[in-house]
Short mmCIF file of C-alpha atoms and ligand atoms in Angstrom, two decimals:
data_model
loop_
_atom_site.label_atom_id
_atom_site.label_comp_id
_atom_site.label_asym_id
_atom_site.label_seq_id
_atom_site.Cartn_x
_atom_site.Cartn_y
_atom_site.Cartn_z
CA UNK L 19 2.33 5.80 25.76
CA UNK L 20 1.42 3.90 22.64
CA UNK L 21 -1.84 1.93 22.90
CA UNK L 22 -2.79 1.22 19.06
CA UNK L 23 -0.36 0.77 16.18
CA UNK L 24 -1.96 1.11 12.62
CA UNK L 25 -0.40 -0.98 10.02
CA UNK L 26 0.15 -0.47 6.54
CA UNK L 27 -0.64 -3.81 4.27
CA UNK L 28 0.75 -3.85 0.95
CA UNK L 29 4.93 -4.33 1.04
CA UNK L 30 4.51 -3.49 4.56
CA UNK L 31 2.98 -7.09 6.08
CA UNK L 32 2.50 -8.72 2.42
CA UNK L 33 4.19 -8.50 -1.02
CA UNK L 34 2.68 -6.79 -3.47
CA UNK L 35 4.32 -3.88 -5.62
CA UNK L 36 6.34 -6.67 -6.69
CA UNK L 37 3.05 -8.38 -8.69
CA UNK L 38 2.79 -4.95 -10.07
CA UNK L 39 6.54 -4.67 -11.34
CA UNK L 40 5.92 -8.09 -13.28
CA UNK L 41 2.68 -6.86 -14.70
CA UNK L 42 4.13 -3.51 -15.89
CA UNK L 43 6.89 -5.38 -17.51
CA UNK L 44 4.00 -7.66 -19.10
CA UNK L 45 2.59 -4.67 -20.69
CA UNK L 46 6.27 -3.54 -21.89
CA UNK L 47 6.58 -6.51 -23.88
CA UNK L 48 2.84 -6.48 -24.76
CA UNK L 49 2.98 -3.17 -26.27
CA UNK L 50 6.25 -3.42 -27.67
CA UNK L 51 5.04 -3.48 -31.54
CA UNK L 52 3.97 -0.22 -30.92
CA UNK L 53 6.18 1.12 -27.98
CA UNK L 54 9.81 1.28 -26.54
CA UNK L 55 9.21 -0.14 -23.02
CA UNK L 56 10.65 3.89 -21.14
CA UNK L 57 7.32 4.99 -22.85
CA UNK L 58 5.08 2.44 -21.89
CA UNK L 59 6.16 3.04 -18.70
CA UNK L 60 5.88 6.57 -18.61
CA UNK L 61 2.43 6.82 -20.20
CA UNK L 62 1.30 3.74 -17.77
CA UNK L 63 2.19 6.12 -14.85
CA UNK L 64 1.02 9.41 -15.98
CA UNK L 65 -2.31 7.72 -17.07
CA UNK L 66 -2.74 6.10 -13.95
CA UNK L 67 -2.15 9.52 -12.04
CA UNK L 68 -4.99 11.02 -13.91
CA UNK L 69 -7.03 7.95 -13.06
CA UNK L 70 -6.60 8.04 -9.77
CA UNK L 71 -9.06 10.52 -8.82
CA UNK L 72 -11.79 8.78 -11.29
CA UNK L 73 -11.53 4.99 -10.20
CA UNK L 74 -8.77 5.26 -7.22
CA UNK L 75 -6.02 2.37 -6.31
CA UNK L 76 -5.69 -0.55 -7.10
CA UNK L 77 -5.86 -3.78 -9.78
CA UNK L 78 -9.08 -2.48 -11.46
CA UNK L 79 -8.12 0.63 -12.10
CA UNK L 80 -4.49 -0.71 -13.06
CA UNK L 81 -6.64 -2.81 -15.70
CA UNK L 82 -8.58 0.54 -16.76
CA UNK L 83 -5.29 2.74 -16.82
CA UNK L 84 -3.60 -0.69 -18.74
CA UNK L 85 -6.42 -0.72 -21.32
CA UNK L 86 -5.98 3.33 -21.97
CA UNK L 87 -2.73 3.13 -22.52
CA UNK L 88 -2.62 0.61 -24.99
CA UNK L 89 -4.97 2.50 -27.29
CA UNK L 90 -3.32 5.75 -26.59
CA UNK L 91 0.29 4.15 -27.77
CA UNK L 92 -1.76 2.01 -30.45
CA UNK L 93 -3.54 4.86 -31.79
CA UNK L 94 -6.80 3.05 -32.89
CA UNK L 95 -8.81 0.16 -32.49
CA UNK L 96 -6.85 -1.84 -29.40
CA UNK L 97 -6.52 -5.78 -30.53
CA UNK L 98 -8.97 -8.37 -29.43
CA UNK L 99 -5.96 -10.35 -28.29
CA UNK L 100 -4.19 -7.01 -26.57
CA UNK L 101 -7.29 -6.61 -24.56
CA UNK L 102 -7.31 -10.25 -23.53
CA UNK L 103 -4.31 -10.27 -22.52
CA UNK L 104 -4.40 -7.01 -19.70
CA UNK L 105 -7.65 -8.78 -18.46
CA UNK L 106 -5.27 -11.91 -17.59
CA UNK L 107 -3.15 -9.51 -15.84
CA UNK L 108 -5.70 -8.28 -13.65
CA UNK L 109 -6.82 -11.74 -13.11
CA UNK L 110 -3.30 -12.57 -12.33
CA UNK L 111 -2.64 -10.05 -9.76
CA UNK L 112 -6.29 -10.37 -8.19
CA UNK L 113 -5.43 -13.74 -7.46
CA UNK L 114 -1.88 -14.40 -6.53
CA UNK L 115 -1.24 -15.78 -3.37
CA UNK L 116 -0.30 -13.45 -0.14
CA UNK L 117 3.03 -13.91 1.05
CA UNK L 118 3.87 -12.37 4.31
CA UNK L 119 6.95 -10.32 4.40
CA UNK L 120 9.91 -11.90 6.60
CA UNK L 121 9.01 -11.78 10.39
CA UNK L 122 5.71 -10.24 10.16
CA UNK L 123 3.74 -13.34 11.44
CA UNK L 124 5.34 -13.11 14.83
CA UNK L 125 5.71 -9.44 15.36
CA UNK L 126 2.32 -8.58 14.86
CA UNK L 127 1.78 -11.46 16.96
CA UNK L 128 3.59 -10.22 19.80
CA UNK L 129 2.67 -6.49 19.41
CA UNK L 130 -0.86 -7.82 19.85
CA UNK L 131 -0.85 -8.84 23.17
CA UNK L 132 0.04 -5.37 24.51
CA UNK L 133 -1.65 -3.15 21.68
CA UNK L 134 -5.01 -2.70 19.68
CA UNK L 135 -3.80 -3.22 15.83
CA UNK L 136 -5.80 -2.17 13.18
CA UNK L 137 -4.65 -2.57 9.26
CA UNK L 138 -4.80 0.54 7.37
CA UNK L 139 -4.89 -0.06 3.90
CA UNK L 140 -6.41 1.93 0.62
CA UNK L 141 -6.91 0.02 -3.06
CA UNK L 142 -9.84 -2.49 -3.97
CA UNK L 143 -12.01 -3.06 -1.40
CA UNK L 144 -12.61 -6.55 -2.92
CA UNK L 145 -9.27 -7.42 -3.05
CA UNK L 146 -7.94 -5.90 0.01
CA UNK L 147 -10.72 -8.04 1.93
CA UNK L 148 -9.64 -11.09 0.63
CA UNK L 149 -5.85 -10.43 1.09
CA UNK L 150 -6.62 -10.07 4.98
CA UNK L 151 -8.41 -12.70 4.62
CA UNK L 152 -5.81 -15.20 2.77
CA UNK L 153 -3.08 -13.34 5.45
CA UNK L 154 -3.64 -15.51 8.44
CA UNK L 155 -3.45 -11.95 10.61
CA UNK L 156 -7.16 -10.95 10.35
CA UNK L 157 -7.57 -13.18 13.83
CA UNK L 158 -4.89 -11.44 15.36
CA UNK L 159 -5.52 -7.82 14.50
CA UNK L 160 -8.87 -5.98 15.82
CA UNK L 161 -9.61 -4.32 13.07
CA UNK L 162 -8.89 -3.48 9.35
CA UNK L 163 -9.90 0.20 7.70
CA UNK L 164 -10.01 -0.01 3.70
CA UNK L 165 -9.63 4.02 2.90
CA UNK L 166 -9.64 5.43 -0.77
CA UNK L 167 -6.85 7.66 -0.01
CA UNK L 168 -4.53 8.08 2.52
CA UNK L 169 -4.89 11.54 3.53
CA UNK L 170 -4.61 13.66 6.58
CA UNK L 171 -8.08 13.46 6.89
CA UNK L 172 -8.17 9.59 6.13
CA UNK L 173 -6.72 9.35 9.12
CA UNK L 174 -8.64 11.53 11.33
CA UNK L 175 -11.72 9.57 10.46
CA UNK L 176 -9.77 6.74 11.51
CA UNK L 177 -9.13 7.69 14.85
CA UNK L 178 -12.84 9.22 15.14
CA UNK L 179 -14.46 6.16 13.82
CA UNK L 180 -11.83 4.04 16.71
CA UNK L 181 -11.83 6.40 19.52
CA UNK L 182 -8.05 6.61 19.23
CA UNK L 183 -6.08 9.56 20.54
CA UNK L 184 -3.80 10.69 17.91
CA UNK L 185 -0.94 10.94 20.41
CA UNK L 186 -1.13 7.44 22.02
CA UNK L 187 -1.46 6.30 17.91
CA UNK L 188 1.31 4.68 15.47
CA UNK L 189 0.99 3.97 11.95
CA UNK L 190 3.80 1.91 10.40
CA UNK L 191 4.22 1.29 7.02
CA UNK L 192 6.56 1.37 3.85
CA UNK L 193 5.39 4.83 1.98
CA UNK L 194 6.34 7.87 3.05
CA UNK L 195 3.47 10.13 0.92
CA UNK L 196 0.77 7.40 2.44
CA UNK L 197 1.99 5.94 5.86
CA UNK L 198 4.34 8.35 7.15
CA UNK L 199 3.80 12.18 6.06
CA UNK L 200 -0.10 12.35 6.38
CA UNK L 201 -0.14 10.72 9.72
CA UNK L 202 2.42 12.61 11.62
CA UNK L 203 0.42 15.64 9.49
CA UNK L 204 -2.57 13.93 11.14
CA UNK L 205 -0.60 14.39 14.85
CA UNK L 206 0.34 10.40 15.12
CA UNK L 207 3.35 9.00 15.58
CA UNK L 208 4.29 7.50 12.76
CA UNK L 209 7.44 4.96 11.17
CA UNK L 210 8.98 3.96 7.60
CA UNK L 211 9.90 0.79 6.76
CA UNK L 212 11.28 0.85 3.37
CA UNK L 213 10.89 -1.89 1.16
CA UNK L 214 12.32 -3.24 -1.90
CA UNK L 215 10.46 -1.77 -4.42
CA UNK L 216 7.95 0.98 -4.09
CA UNK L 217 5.59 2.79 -6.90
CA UNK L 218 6.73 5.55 -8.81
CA UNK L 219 3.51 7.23 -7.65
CA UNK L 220 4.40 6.93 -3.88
CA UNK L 221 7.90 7.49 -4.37
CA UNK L 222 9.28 10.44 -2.84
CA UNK L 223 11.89 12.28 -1.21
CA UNK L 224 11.73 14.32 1.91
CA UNK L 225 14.61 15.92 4.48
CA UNK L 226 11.69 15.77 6.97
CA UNK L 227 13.36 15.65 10.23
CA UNK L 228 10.36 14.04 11.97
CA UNK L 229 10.44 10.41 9.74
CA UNK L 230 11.96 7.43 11.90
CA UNK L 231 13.20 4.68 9.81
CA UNK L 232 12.95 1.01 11.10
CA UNK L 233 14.75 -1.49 8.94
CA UNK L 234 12.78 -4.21 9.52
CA UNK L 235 9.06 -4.91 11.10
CA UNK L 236 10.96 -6.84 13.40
CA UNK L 237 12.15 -3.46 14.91
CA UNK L 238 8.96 -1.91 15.64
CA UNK L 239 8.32 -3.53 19.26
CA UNK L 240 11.52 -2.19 20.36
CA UNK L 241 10.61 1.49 18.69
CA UNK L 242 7.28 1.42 20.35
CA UNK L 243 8.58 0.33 23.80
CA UNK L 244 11.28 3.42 23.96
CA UNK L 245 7.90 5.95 23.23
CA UNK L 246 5.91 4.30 25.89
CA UNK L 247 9.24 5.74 27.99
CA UNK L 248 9.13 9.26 26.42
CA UNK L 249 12.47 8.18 24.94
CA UNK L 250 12.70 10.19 21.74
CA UNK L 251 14.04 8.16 19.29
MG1 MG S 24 2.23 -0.07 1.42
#
């Protein structure tokens, strides 16, 4: 028996590591004096791994990691106008509008009226607030948990802090490193739905014979319904 499904937000209910694809190639071309874009790229990432643990997910510490690496590929003094323009970026992807991902709307809509759904998400606080918020789905969920990581023991505290029993848990969502490793790790049931692009960070491989793959959110009522049977799936 399922009772509570956790959801993932970003590029699993609403778009968003497509924002972060334009802003990356913003910073290609912005850095191109000084740069091929392959090393922007690389140095973007491998700065913004060792930034992680300092000033965690999301479009702040994008600007931070953005703003390193264009002195570290400059070399000196970082342009007035170089500067200005990563702050834009940040502005731009604090501010886009949410778009919910095809069928989303209705399935969690449905899966509401027989389960307790609570949106698991990590990044800026500030901005994952107002994302629910812009979403339309913070009425229909009960809940929303913004975590800095998403850890095995992210999720433990997330079932503590919800009374949830790990076993009678789901979390859905589109990474397997964040959504779908830790929480089976964490003893939940948990399911992948890929999406079209995903962040090099998050991006990995694994012959894990315990991942279920939906191919669509649209396929999750189904998946829950044949584990409220015991039907392994
Ligand atoms: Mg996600």
């Amino acid at each position: 028996m399922i009772d509570t499904i956790l959801l993932d937000a970003d590029d699993t209910l609403w778009e968003s590591q497509a924002h972060f694809d334009k802003a990356e190639a913003a910073m290609a071309e912005l850095l191109s004096p000084w740069a091929e874009a392959p090393v922007v790229d690389e140095r973007l990432l491998a700065i913004a791994r060792q930034n992680i643990a300092v000033w965690g997910y999301g479009v702040k510490s994008f600007v931070l990691t953005s703003l390193e690496t264009a002195a570290d590929l400059i070399g000196g003094d970082v342009p007035a106008e170089v500067q200005a323009t990563i702050l834009d970026l940040g502005r731009t992807l604090m501010t886009h509008p949410v778009e919910l991902l095809d069928g989303v709307y209705e399935t969690v809509e449905s899966l509401s009226s027989q389960h307790r759904l609570i949106i698991v998400t990590k990044g800026d606080n500030q901005h994952q607030r107002r994302k629910i918020a812009a979403s339309g789905l913070e009425a229909i969920v009960n809940s929303y948990e913004i975590v800095i990581d998403k850890t095995v023991s992210a999720y433990h505290e997330v079932l503590t802090r919800h009374g949830l029993d790990a076993e009678r848990t789901i979390m859905i969502g589109n990474s397997l490193a964040s959504d779908v490793v830790p929480a089976l790790d964490a003893g939940l049931h948990a399911a992948h739905i890929p999406h079209t692009s995903i962040w090099a960070h998050e991006d990995i491989t694994t012959d894990d014979d315990r991942i279920v793959t939906l191919a669509s959110i649209r396929d999750v009522p189904e998946h829950v319904a044949s584990l409220q049977e015991g039907t392994p799936s």
